[in-house]
PDB file of C-alpha atoms in Angstrom:
ATOM      1  CA  MET A   1      -0.026  -0.114  -0.187  1.00 86.00           C
ATOM      2  CA  PHE A   2       3.054   2.232   0.910  1.00 97.00           C
ATOM      3  CA  ARG A   3       5.659   2.422  -1.925  1.00 97.00           C
ATOM      4  CA  LYS A   4       8.995   3.672  -0.480  1.00 98.00           C
ATOM      5  CA  LEU A   5      10.939   6.316  -2.465  1.00 98.00           C
ATOM      6  CA  ASP A   6      13.951   6.472   0.374  1.00 97.00           C
ATOM      7  CA  ASP A   7      14.236   5.923   3.968  1.00 95.00           C
ATOM      8  CA  THR A   8      12.634   9.637   4.418  1.00 96.00           C
ATOM      9  CA  ILE A   9       9.430   9.206   2.346  1.00 98.00           C
ATOM     10  CA  SER A  10       6.844   6.748   1.084  1.00 98.00           C
ATOM     11  CA  VAL A  11       4.039   7.762  -1.004  1.00 98.00           C
ATOM     12  CA  ALA A  12       0.468   6.338  -1.638  1.00 98.00           C
ATOM     13  CA  GLY A  13      -2.699   6.457  -3.149  1.00 97.00           C
ATOM     14  CA  GLN A  14      -5.932   7.938  -1.110  1.00 97.00           C
ATOM     15  CA  ILE A  15      -5.818   6.280   2.741  1.00 98.00           C
ATOM     16  CA  MET A  16      -8.742   6.237   5.005  1.00 97.00           C
ATOM     17  CA  PRO A  17      -8.377   7.450   8.533  1.00 97.00           C
ATOM     18  CA  GLU A  18      -8.355   3.606   9.362  1.00 96.00           C
ATOM     19  CA  ASP A  19      -4.889   3.350   7.501  1.00 97.00           C
ATOM     20  CA  VAL A  20      -3.392   6.134   9.789  1.00 97.00           C
ATOM     21  CA  ALA A  21      -2.642   3.643  12.730  1.00 96.00           C
ATOM     22  CA  GLU A  22      -1.136   1.180   9.987  1.00 96.00           C
ATOM     23  CA  ALA A  23       0.879   4.356   9.047  1.00 98.00           C
ATOM     24  CA  ALA A  24       2.171   4.836  12.569  1.00 97.00           C
ATOM     25  CA  ALA A  25       2.831   1.210  13.459  1.00 97.00           C
ATOM     26  CA  GLN A  26       5.074   1.285  10.651  1.00 97.00           C
ATOM     27  CA  GLY A  27       7.260   4.402  12.068  1.00 97.00           C
ATOM     28  CA  PHE A  28       6.016   7.050  10.012  1.00 98.00           C
ATOM     29  CA  THR A  29       6.090  10.343  11.889  1.00 97.00           C
ATOM     30  CA  SER A  30       4.126  12.788   9.572  1.00 98.00           C
ATOM     31  CA  ILE A  31       1.211  12.475   6.736  1.00 98.00           C
ATOM     32  CA  ILE A  32       1.269  15.024   3.823  1.00 98.00           C
ATOM     33  CA  ASN A  33      -1.875  15.011   2.015  1.00 98.00           C
ATOM     34  CA  ASN A  34      -1.415  16.245  -1.711  1.00 98.00           C
ATOM     35  CA  ARG A  35      -5.444  15.392  -2.575  1.00 97.00           C
ATOM     36  CA  PRO A  36      -7.940  18.198  -3.115  1.00 97.00           C
ATOM     37  CA  ASP A  37     -10.966  17.615  -0.878  1.00 96.00           C
ATOM     38  CA  ASP A  38     -14.105  16.685  -3.145  1.00 93.00           C
ATOM     39  CA  GLU A  39     -11.840  15.235  -5.940  1.00 94.00           C
ATOM     40  CA  GLN A  40     -13.863  12.092  -5.975  1.00 93.00           C
ATOM     41  CA  PRO A  41     -17.108  11.048  -4.177  1.00 93.00           C
ATOM     42  CA  GLY A  42     -16.698   9.366  -1.028  1.00 92.00           C
ATOM     43  CA  GLN A  43     -13.229  10.224  -0.268  1.00 96.00           C
ATOM     44  CA  PRO A  44     -12.422  11.222   3.091  1.00 97.00           C
ATOM     45  CA  SER A  45     -11.811  14.698   4.123  1.00 97.00           C
ATOM     46  CA  SER A  46      -8.399  16.303   4.780  1.00 98.00           C
ATOM     47  CA  ALA A  47     -10.042  16.872   8.286  1.00 98.00           C
ATOM     48  CA  GLU A  48     -10.708  13.473   8.834  1.00 98.00           C
ATOM     49  CA  ILE A  49      -7.197  12.112   8.197  1.00 98.00           C
ATOM     50  CA  GLU A  50      -6.082  14.969   9.991  1.00 98.00           C
ATOM     51  CA  THR A  51      -8.097  13.667  13.158  1.00 98.00           C
ATOM     52  CA  ALA A  52      -7.123  10.280  12.709  1.00 98.00           C
ATOM     53  CA  ALA A  53      -3.218  11.553  12.401  1.00 98.00           C
ATOM     54  CA  LYS A  54      -3.019  13.618  15.289  1.00 97.00           C
ATOM     55  CA  ALA A  55      -4.988  10.802  17.182  1.00 98.00           C
ATOM     56  CA  ALA A  56      -1.978   8.236  16.086  1.00 97.00           C
ATOM     57  CA  GLY A  57       0.461  11.018  17.345  1.00 97.00           C
ATOM     58  CA  LEU A  58       1.480  11.959  13.647  1.00 97.00           C
ATOM     59  CA  SER A  59       1.685  15.502  12.294  1.00 97.00           C
ATOM     60  CA  TYR A  60      -0.434  16.055   9.470  1.00 98.00           C
ATOM     61  CA  ARG A  61      -0.117  18.639   6.798  1.00 98.00           C
ATOM     62  CA  ALA A  62      -2.355  19.372   3.531  1.00 98.00           C
ATOM     63  CA  ILE A  63      -0.573  20.387   0.208  1.00 98.00           C
ATOM     64  CA  PRO A  64      -3.768  19.791  -1.980  1.00 97.00           C
ATOM     65  CA  ILE A  65      -2.630  19.769  -5.837  1.00 96.00           C
ATOM     66  CA  SER A  66      -5.339  19.403  -8.605  1.00 92.00           C
ATOM     67  CA  HIS A  67      -4.636  17.684 -11.852  1.00 84.00           C
ATOM     68  CA  ALA A  68      -4.119  21.453 -13.048  1.00 87.00           C
ATOM     69  CA  GLY A  69      -0.533  21.244 -12.092  1.00 85.00           C
ATOM     70  CA  PHE A  70       2.085  22.475  -9.608  1.00 88.00           C
ATOM     71  CA  SER A  71       2.737  25.965  -8.574  1.00 93.00           C
ATOM     72  CA  GLU A  72       5.987  27.424  -6.752  1.00 94.00           C
ATOM     73  CA  ASP A  73       4.244  27.857  -3.603  1.00 96.00           C
ATOM     74  CA  GLN A  74       3.194  24.048  -3.426  1.00 97.00           C
ATOM     75  CA  VAL A  75       6.539  23.156  -4.277  1.00 97.00           C
ATOM     76  CA  GLN A  76       7.929  25.375  -1.349  1.00 97.00           C
ATOM     77  CA  ALA A  77       5.206  24.064   0.973  1.00 98.00           C
ATOM     78  CA  MET A  78       6.166  20.440   0.148  1.00 98.00           C
ATOM     79  CA  ARG A  79      10.209  21.790   0.725  1.00 97.00           C
ATOM     80  CA  GLU A  80       9.246  22.801   4.296  1.00 97.00           C
ATOM     81  CA  ALA A  81       7.279  20.144   5.333  1.00 97.00           C
ATOM     82  CA  LEU A  82      10.036  17.666   4.187  1.00 97.00           C
ATOM     83  CA  GLU A  83      12.480  19.783   5.906  1.00 96.00           C
ATOM     84  CA  GLU A  84      10.758  20.279   9.372  1.00 94.00           C
ATOM     85  CA  THR A  85       9.903  16.742   9.796  1.00 92.00           C
ATOM     86  CA  SER A  86      11.635  14.361  12.384  1.00 89.00           C
ATOM     87  CA  GLY A  87      11.131  11.098  10.520  1.00 94.00           C
ATOM     88  CA  PRO A  88       9.798   8.989   7.699  1.00 97.00           C
ATOM     89  CA  VAL A  89       6.873  10.755   5.609  1.00 98.00           C
ATOM     90  CA  LEU A  90       3.797   9.216   4.384  1.00 98.00           C
ATOM     91  CA  ALA A  91       2.767  11.543   1.304  1.00 98.00           C
ATOM     92  CA  PHE A  92      -0.620  10.374  -0.571  1.00 98.00           C
ATOM     93  CA  CYS A  93      -2.883  11.850  -3.239  1.00 97.00           C
ATOM     94  CA  ARG A  94      -5.426   9.703  -5.879  1.00 96.00           C
ATOM     95  CA  SER A  95      -2.880   7.281  -6.901  1.00 96.00           C
ATOM     96  CA  GLY A  96       0.655   8.468  -5.359  1.00 97.00           C
ATOM     97  CA  THR A  97       1.696  10.254  -8.514  1.00 97.00           C
ATOM     98  CA  ARG A  98       1.221  13.987  -7.630  1.00 97.00           C
ATOM     99  CA  SER A  99       2.765  13.211  -4.384  1.00 98.00           C
ATOM    100  CA  THR A 100       5.987  11.700  -6.107  1.00 98.00           C
ATOM    101  CA  LEU A 101       6.132  14.505  -8.789  1.00 97.00           C
ATOM    102  CA  VAL A 102       5.891  17.290  -5.845  1.00 97.00           C
ATOM    103  CA  TRP A 103       8.250  15.494  -3.904  1.00 98.00           C
ATOM    104  CA  ALA A 104      10.869  15.239  -6.642  1.00 98.00           C
ATOM    105  CA  LEU A 105      10.626  19.200  -7.256  1.00 97.00           C
ATOM    106  CA  ALA A 106      11.039  19.635  -3.824  1.00 97.00           C
ATOM    107  CA  ARG A 107      13.906  17.435  -2.902  1.00 97.00           C
ATOM    108  CA  SER A 108      15.723  19.060  -6.178  1.00 96.00           C
ATOM    109  CA  ARG A 109      15.365  22.567  -4.769  1.00 94.00           C
ATOM    110  CA  MET A 110      17.055  21.141  -1.795  1.00 95.00           C
ATOM    111  CA  GLY A 111      19.892  20.190  -3.823  1.00 95.00           C
ATOM    112  CA  ASP A 112      19.369  16.321  -4.479  1.00 96.00           C
ATOM    113  CA  ASP A 113      20.573  14.795  -7.761  1.00 96.00           C
ATOM    114  CA  PRO A 114      17.699  14.541 -10.647  1.00 96.00           C
ATOM    115  CA  ALA A 115      19.320  11.153 -11.725  1.00 95.00           C
ATOM    116  CA  ALA A 116      19.085   9.906  -8.288  1.00 96.00           C
ATOM    117  CA  LEU A 117      15.306  10.953  -7.847  1.00 97.00           C
ATOM    118  CA  GLN A 118      14.584   9.575 -11.128  1.00 96.00           C
ATOM    119  CA  ALA A 119      15.985   6.236  -9.898  1.00 97.00           C
ATOM    120  CA  LYS A 120      14.121   6.281  -6.535  1.00 98.00           C
ATOM    121  CA  ALA A 121      10.753   7.136  -8.182  1.00 98.00           C
ATOM    122  CA  ARG A 122      11.186   4.529 -10.930  1.00 98.00           C
ATOM    123  CA  GLY A 123      12.034   2.014  -7.892  1.00 97.00           C
ATOM    124  CA  ALA A 124       8.914   2.784  -6.573  1.00 97.00           C
ATOM    125  CA  GLY A 125       7.221   2.324  -9.598  1.00 97.00           C
ATOM    126  CA  TYR A 126       6.703   6.093 -10.410  1.00 98.00           C
ATOM    127  CA  ASP A 127       7.367   8.001 -13.668  1.00 96.00           C
ATOM    128  CA  ILE A 128       8.926  11.776 -12.886  1.00 97.00           C
ATOM    129  CA  SER A 129       9.583  12.384 -16.523  1.00 95.00           C
ATOM    130  CA  PRO A 130       6.648  15.163 -16.740  1.00 94.00           C
ATOM    131  CA  VAL A 131       8.934  17.319 -14.277  1.00 95.00           C
ATOM    132  CA  GLN A 132      12.108  16.332 -15.386  1.00 93.00           C
ATOM    133  CA  PRO A 133      13.071  19.471 -17.163  1.00 92.00           C
ATOM    134  CA  TYR A 134      12.222  21.420 -13.893  1.00 92.00           C
ATOM    135  CA  LEU A 135      14.525  19.298 -11.744  1.00 93.00           C
ATOM    136  CA  GLY A 136      17.534  21.306 -10.461  1.00 74.00           C
ATOM    137  CA  ALA A 137      15.409  24.639 -11.429  1.00 61.00           C
ATOM    138  CA  ALA A 138      15.828  27.371  -8.675  1.00 49.00           C
TER     139      ALA A 138
END
């Protein structure tokens, strides 16, 4: 269910409030929600996931990204979330793709090598080629 990009972050498709306890049991310390509320009927709200995260002792941040694309503010918010966490992060969206793409952009701005980011994403089953031209951009 959770796909490990590296020791600091894993990504997932939509999680449910009951999945948060499993995330905590696996050692995650923070959840980042990259999915907008009401994107699909029946998905849990950001507030429901946040409540479950707090109950499990995890930090929580919502950085919703629609299918319209990324803004520099969203990339910066992801960077800040990654820098401020004290342990492994679980980021999720509908399929894990947007979470992986914004992670790659944020990590690139933190100085990570684009080829290494590509390899990590590929190893977890994700393709970051749509953002490849922006990796390493200031």
